[in-house]
PDB file of C-alpha atoms in Angstrom:
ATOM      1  CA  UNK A 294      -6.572  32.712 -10.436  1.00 35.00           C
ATOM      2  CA  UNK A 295      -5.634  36.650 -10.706  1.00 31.00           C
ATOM      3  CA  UNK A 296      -2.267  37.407 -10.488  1.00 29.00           C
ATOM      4  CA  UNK A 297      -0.445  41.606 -11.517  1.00 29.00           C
ATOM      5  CA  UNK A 298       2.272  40.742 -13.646  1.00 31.00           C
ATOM      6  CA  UNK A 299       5.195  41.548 -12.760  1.00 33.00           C
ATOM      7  CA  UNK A 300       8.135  43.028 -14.961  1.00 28.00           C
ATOM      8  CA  UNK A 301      10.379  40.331 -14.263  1.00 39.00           C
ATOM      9  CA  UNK A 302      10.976  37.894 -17.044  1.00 40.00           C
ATOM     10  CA  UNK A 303      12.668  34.213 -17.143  1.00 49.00           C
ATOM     11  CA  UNK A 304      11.926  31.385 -15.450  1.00 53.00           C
ATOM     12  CA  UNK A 305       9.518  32.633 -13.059  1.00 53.00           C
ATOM     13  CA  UNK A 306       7.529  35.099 -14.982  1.00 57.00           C
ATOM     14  CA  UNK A 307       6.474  31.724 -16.859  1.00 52.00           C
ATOM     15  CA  UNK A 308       5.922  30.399 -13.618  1.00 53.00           C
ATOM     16  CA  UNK A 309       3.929  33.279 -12.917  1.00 56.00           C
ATOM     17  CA  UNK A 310       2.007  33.318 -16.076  1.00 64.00           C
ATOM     18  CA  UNK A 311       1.011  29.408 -15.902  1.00 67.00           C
ATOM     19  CA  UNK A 312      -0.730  30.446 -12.008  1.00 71.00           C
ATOM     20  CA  UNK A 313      -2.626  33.334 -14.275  1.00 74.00           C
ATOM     21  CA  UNK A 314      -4.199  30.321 -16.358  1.00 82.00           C
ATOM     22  CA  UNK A 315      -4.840  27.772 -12.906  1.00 89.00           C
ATOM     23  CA  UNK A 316      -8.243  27.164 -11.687  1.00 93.00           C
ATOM     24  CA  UNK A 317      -7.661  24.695  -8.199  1.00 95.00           C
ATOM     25  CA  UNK A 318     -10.474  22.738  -7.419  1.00 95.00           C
ATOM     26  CA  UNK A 319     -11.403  20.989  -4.112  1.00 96.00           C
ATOM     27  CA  UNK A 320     -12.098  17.378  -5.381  1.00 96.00           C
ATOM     28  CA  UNK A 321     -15.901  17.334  -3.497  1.00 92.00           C
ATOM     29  CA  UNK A 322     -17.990  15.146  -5.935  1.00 94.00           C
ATOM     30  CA  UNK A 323     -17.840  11.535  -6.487  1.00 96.00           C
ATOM     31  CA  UNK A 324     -17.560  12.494 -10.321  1.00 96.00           C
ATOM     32  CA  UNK A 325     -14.335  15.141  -9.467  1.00 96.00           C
ATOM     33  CA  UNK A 326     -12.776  12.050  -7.036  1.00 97.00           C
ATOM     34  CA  UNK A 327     -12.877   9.513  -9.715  1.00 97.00           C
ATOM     35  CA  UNK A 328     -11.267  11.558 -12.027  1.00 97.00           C
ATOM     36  CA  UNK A 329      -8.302  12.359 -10.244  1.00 98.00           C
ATOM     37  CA  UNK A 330      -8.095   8.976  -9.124  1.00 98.00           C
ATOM     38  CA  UNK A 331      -7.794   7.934 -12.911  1.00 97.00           C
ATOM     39  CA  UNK A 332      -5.578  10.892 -13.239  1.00 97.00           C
ATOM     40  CA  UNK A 333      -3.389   9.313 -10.005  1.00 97.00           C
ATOM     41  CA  UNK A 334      -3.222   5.632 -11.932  1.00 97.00           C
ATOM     42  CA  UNK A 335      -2.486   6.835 -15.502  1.00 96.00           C
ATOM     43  CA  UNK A 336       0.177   8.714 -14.389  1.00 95.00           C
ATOM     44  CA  UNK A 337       1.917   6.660 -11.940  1.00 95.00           C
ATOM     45  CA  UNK A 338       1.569   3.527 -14.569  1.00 95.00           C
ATOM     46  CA  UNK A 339       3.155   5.682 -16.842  1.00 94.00           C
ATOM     47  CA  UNK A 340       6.054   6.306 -14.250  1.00 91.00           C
ATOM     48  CA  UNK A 341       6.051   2.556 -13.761  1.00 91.00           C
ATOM     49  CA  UNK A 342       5.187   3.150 -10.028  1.00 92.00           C
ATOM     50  CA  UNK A 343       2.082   0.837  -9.530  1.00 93.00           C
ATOM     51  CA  UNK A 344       1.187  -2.427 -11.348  1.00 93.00           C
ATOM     52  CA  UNK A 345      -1.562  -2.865 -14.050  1.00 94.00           C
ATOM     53  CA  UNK A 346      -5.217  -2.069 -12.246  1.00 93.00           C
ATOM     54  CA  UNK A 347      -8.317  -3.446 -14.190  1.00 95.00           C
ATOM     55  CA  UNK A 348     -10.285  -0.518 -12.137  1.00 95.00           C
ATOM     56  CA  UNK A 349      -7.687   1.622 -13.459  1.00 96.00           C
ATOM     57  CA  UNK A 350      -8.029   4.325 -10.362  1.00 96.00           C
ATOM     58  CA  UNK A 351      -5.923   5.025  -7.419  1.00 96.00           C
ATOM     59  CA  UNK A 352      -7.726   5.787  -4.216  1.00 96.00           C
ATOM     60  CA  UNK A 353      -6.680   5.193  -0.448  1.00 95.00           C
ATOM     61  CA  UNK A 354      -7.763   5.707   2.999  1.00 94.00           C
ATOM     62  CA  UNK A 355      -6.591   8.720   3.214  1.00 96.00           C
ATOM     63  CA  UNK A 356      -8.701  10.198   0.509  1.00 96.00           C
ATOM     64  CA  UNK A 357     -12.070  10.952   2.990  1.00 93.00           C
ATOM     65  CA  UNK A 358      -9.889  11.447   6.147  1.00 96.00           C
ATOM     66  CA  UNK A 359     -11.096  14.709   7.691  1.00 95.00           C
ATOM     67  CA  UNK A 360      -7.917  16.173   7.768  1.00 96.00           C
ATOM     68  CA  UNK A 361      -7.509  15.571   3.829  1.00 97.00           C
ATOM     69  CA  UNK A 362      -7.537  17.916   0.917  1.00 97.00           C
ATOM     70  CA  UNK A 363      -7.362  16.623  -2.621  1.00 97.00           C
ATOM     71  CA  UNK A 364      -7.236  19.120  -5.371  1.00 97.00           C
ATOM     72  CA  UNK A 365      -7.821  19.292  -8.999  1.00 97.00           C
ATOM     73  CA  UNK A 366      -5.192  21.697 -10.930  1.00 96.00           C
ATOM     74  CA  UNK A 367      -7.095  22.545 -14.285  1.00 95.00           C
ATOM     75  CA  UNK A 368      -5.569  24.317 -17.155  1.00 91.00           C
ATOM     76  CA  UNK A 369      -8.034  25.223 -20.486  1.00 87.00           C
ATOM     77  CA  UNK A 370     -10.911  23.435 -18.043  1.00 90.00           C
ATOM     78  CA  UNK A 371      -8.661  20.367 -18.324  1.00 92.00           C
ATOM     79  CA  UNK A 372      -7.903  18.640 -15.513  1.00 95.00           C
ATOM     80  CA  UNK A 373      -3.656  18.373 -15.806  1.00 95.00           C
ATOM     81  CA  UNK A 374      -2.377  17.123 -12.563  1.00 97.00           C
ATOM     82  CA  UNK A 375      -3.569  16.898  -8.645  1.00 98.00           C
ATOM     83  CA  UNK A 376      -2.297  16.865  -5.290  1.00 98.00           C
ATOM     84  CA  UNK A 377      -3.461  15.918  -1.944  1.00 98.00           C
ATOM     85  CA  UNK A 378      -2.215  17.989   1.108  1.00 98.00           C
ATOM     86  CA  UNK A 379      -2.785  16.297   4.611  1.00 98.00           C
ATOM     87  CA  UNK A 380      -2.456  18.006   8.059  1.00 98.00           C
ATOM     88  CA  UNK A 381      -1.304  16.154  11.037  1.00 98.00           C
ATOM     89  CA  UNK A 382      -1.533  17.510  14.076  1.00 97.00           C
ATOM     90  CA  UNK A 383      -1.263  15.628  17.740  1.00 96.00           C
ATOM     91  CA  UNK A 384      -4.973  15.419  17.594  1.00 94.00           C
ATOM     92  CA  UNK A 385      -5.729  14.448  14.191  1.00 95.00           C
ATOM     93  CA  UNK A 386      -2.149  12.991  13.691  1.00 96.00           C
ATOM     94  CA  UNK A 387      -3.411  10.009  10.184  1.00 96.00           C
ATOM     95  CA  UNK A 388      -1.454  11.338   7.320  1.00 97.00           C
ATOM     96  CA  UNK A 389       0.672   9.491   4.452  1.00 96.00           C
ATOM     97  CA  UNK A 390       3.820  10.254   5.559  1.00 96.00           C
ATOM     98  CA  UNK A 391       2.877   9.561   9.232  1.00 97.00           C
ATOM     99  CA  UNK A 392       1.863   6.001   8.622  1.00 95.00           C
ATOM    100  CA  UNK A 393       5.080   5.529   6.541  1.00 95.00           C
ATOM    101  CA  UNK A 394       7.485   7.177   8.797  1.00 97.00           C
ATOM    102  CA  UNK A 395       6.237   7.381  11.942  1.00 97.00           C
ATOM    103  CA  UNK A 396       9.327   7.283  13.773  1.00 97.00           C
ATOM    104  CA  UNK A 397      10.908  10.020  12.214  1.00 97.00           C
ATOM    105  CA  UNK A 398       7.516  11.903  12.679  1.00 98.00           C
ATOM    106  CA  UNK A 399       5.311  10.604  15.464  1.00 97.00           C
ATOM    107  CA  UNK A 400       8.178  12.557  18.120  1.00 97.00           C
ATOM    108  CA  UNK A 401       7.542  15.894  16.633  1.00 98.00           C
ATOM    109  CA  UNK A 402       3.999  15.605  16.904  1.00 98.00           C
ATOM    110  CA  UNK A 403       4.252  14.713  20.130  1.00 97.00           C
ATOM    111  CA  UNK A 404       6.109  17.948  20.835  1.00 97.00           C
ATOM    112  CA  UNK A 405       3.009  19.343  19.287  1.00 97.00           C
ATOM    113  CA  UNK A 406       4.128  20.154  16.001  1.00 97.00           C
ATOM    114  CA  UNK A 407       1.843  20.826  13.081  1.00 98.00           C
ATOM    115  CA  UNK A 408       2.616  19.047   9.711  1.00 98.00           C
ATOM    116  CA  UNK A 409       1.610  19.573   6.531  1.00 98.00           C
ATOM    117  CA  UNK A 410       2.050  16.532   4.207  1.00 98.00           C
ATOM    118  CA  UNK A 411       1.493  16.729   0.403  1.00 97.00           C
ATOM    119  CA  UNK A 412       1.382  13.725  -1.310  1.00 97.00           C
ATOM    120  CA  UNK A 413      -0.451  12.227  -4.739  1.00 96.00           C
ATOM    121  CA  UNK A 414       1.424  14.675  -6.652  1.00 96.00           C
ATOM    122  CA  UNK A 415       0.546  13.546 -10.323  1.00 96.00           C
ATOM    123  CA  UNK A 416       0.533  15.138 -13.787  1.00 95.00           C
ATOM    124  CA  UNK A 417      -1.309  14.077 -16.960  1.00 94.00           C
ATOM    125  CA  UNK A 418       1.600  11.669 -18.413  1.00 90.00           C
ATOM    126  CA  UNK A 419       0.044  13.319 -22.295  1.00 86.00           C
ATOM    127  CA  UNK A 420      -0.027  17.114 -21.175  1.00 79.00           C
ATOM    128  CA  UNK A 421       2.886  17.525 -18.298  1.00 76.00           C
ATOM    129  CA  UNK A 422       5.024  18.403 -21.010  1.00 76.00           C
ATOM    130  CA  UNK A 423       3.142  21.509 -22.610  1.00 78.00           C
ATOM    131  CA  UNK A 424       3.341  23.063 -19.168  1.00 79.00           C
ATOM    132  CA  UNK A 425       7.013  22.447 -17.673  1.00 83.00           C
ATOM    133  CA  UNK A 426       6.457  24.898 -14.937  1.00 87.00           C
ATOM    134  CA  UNK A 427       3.680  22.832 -13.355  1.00 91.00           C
ATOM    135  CA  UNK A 428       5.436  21.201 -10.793  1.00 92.00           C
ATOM    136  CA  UNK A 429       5.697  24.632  -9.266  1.00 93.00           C
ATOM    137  CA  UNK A 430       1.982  25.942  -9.359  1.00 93.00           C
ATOM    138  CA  UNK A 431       1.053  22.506  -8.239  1.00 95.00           C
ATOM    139  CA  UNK A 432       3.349  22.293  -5.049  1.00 95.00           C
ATOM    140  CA  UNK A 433       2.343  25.914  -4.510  1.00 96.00           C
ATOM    141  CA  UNK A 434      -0.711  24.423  -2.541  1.00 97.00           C
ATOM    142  CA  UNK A 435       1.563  22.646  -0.234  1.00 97.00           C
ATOM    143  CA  UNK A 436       3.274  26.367   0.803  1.00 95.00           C
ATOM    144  CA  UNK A 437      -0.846  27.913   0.983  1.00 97.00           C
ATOM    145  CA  UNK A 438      -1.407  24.851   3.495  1.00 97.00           C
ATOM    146  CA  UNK A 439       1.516  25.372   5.279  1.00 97.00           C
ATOM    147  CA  UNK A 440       1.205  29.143   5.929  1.00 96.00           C
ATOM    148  CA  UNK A 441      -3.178  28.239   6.794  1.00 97.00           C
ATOM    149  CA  UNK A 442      -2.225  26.049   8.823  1.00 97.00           C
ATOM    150  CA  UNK A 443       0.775  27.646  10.841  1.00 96.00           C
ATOM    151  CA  UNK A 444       3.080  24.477  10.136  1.00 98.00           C
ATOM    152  CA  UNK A 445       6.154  23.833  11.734  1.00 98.00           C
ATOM    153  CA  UNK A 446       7.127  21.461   9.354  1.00 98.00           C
ATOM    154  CA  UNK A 447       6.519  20.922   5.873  1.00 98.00           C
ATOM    155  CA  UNK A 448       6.978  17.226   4.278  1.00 98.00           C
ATOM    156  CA  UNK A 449       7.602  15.752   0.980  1.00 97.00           C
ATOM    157  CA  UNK A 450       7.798  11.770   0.014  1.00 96.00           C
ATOM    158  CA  UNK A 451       9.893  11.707  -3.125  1.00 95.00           C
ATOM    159  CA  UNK A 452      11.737   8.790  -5.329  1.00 93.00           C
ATOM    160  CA  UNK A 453      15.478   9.754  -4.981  1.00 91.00           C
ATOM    161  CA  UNK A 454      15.755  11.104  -8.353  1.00 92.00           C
ATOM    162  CA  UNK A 455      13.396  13.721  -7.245  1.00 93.00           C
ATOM    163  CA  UNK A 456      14.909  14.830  -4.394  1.00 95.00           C
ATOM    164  CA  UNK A 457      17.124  17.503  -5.857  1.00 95.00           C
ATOM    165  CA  UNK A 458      13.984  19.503  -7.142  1.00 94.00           C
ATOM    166  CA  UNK A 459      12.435  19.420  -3.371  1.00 96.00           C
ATOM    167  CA  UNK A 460      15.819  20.313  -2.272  1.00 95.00           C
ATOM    168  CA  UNK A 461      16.415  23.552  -4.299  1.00 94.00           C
ATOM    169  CA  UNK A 462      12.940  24.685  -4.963  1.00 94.00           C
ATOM    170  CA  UNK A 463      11.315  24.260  -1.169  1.00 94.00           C
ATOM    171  CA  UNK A 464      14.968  24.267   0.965  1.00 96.00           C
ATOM    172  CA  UNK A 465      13.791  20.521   1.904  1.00 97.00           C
ATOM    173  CA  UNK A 466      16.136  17.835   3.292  1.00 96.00           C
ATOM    174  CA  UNK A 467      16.098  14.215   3.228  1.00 96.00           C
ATOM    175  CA  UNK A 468      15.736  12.412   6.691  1.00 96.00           C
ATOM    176  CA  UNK A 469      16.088   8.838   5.468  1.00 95.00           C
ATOM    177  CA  UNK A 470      16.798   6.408   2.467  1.00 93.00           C
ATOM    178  CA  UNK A 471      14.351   5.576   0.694  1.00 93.00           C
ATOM    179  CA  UNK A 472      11.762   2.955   1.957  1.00 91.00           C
ATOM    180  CA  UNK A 473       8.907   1.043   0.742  1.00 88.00           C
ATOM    181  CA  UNK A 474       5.596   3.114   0.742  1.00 87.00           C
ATOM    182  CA  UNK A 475       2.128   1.980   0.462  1.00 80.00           C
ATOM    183  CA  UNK A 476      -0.043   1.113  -2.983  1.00 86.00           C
ATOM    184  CA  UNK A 477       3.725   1.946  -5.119  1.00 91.00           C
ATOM    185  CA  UNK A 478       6.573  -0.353  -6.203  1.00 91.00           C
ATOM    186  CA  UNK A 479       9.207   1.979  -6.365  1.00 90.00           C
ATOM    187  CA  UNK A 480      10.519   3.655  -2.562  1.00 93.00           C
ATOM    188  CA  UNK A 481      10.165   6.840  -1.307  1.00 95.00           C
ATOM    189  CA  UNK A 482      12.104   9.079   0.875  1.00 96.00           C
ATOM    190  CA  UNK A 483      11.255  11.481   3.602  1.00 97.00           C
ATOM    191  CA  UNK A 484      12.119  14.803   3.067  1.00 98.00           C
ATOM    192  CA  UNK A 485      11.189  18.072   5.198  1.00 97.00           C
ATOM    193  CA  UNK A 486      11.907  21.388   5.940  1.00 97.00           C
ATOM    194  CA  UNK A 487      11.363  23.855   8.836  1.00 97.00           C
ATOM    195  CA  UNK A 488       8.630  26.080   7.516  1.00 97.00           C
ATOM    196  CA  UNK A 489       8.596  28.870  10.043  1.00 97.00           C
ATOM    197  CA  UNK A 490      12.519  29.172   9.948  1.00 97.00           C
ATOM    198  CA  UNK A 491      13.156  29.082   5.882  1.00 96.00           C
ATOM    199  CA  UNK A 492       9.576  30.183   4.591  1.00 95.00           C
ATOM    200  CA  UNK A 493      11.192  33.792   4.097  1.00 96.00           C
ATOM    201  CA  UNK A 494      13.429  32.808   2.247  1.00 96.00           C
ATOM    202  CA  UNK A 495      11.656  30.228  -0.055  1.00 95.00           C
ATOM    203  CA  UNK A 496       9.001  33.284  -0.606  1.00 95.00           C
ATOM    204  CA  UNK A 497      11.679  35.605  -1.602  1.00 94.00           C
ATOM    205  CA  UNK A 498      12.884  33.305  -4.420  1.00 92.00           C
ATOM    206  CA  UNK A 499       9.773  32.451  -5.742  1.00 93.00           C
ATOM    207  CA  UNK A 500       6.749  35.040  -4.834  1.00 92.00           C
ATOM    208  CA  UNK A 501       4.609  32.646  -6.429  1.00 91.00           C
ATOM    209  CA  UNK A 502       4.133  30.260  -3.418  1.00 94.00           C
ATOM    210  CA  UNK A 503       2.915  33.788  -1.252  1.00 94.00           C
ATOM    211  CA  UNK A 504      -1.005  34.264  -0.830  1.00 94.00           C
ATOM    212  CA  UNK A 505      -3.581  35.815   0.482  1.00 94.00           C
ATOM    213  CA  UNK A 506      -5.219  35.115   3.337  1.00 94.00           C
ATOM    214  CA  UNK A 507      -8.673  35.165   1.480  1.00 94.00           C
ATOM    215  CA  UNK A 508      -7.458  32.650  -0.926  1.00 94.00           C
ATOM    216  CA  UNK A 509      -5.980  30.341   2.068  1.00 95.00           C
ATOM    217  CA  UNK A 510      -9.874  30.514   3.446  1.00 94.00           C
ATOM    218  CA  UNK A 511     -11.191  29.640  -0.161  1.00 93.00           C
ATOM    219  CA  UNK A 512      -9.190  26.361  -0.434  1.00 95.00           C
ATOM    220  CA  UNK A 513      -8.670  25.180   2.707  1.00 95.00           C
ATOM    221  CA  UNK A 514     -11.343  26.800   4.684  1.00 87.00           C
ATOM    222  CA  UNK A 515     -13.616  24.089   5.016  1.00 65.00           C
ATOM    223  CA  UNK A 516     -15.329  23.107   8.444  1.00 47.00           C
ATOM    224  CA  UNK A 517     -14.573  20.152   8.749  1.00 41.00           C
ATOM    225  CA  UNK A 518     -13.551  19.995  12.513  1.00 35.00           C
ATOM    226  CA  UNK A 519      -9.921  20.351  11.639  1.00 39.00           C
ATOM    227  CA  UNK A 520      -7.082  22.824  12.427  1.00 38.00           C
ATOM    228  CA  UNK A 521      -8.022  26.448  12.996  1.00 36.00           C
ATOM    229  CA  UNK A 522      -5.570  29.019  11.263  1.00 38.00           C
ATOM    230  CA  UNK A 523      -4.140  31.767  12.450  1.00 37.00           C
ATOM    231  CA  UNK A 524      -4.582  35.465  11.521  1.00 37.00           C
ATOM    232  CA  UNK A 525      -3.028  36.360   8.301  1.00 41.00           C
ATOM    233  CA  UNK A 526       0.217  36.715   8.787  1.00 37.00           C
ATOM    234  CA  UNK A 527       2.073  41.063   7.844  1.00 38.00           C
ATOM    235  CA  UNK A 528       2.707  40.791   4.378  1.00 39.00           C
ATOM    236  CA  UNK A 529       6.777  40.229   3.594  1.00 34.00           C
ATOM    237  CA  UNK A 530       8.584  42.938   2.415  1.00 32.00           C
ATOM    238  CA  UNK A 531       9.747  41.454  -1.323  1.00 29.00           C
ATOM    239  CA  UNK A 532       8.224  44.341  -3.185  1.00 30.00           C
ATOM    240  CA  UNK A 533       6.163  41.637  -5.445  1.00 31.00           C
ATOM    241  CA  UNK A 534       2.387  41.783  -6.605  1.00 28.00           C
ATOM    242  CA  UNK A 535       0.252  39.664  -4.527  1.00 28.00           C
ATOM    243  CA  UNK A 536      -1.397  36.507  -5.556  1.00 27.00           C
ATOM    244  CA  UNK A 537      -6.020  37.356  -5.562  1.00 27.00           C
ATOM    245  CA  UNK A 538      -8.111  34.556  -6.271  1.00 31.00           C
ATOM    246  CA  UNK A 539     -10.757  35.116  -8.175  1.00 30.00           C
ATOM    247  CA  UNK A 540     -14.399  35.147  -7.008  1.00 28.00           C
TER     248      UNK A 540
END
């Protein structure tokens, strides 16, 4: 990805540098899919999150659901950590957090709310420390999704020892204690956060998670009989570069 520097330095000029060096790739391929699925059971055997595997991948259900994303992050042409971002919707409603918290979340979609869920957040357990800002250009696909999609809400399922990071970084709060969630032995906890009420002000902290709306059509712009976005939205007025994918 292309990204203007900016003059600012600190914490999120390295931020902003890492997102120079990202390629995202939709996981398409059978040969992209089982490597992230390795990817997935490496590192949450390293977190001591699932049991021993002799198949040593991690796939789901979820995986070739229609309203399903998974992506690749690679750094150096290395493949260093993944996500998977899920849209429910009243009509396509089957997402991770919906199945595992569906009364907290079944209501609003019933209201007709939109929600973006990202879940299967891993990192390579050998390279997540050479790049400690990776959480952030990781979970910068869940902010694309939400702003291609026109979310209401935005979700995260986190251990509790997580949940400070979700709570500063994307303004999210928890709605529950943490409960039992499918394929892991350790619990999870829903957390959220109104998108169209505190996006502003998540974008003016860190300009990283803005982009275009050609880059929003390159990742998640695939026909797949799924939500239709809205037109881009004005640009905000934070006096930042944007954020151009390359071609």
């Amino acid at each position: 990805m292309s990204l203007v520097q900016e003059t600012r330095s600190g914490p999120l000029q390295s931020q902003i540098d890492l997102l120079d060096q990202v390629e995202y790739r939709l996981a398409e391929s059978e040969a992209e899919k089982e490597k992230i699925y390795n990817l997935r059971y490496r590192a949450y055997l390293t977190e001591g999150a699932i049991e021993p595997r002799a198949d040593q991948r991690l796939a789901d259900r979820f995986d070739e659901l229609p309203n399903s994303w998974t992506f690749g992050i690679y750094l150096g042409g290395e493949l260093t950590s993944s996500v998977r971002i899920s849209v429910a919707s009243p009509d396509q409603s089957d997402t991770p957090a919906v199945d595992a918290f569906p009364d907290l979340l079944k209501p609003e979609l019933a209201k007709g709310k939109v929600i973006v869920d990202p879940n299967r957040f891993v990192a390579d357990p050998v390279r997540r420390t050479k790049y400690p800002q990776l959480p952030y250009v990781t979970l910068r696909l869940a902010y694309v999704a939400c702003e291609h999609f026109n979310a209401d809400i935005g979700t995260a399922t986190v251990r509790k020892e997580h949940q400070a990071f979700y709570r500063r970084v994307f303004l999210h709060q928890p709605l529950c204690l943490p409960r039992p969630y499918p394929t892991l032995t350790k619990p999870l906890c829903l957390m959220a956060v109104d998108y169209p009420k505190l996006r502003d002000k998540v974008f003016r902290r860190y300009p990283l998670f803005r982009s275009t709306e050609a880059e929003r059509q390159m990742l998640f712009g695939r026909n797949r009989g799924v939500l239709s976005p809205l037109p881009d939205l004005p640009e905000l007025p934070l006096g930042q570069a944007p954020i151009s994918p390359t071609g």
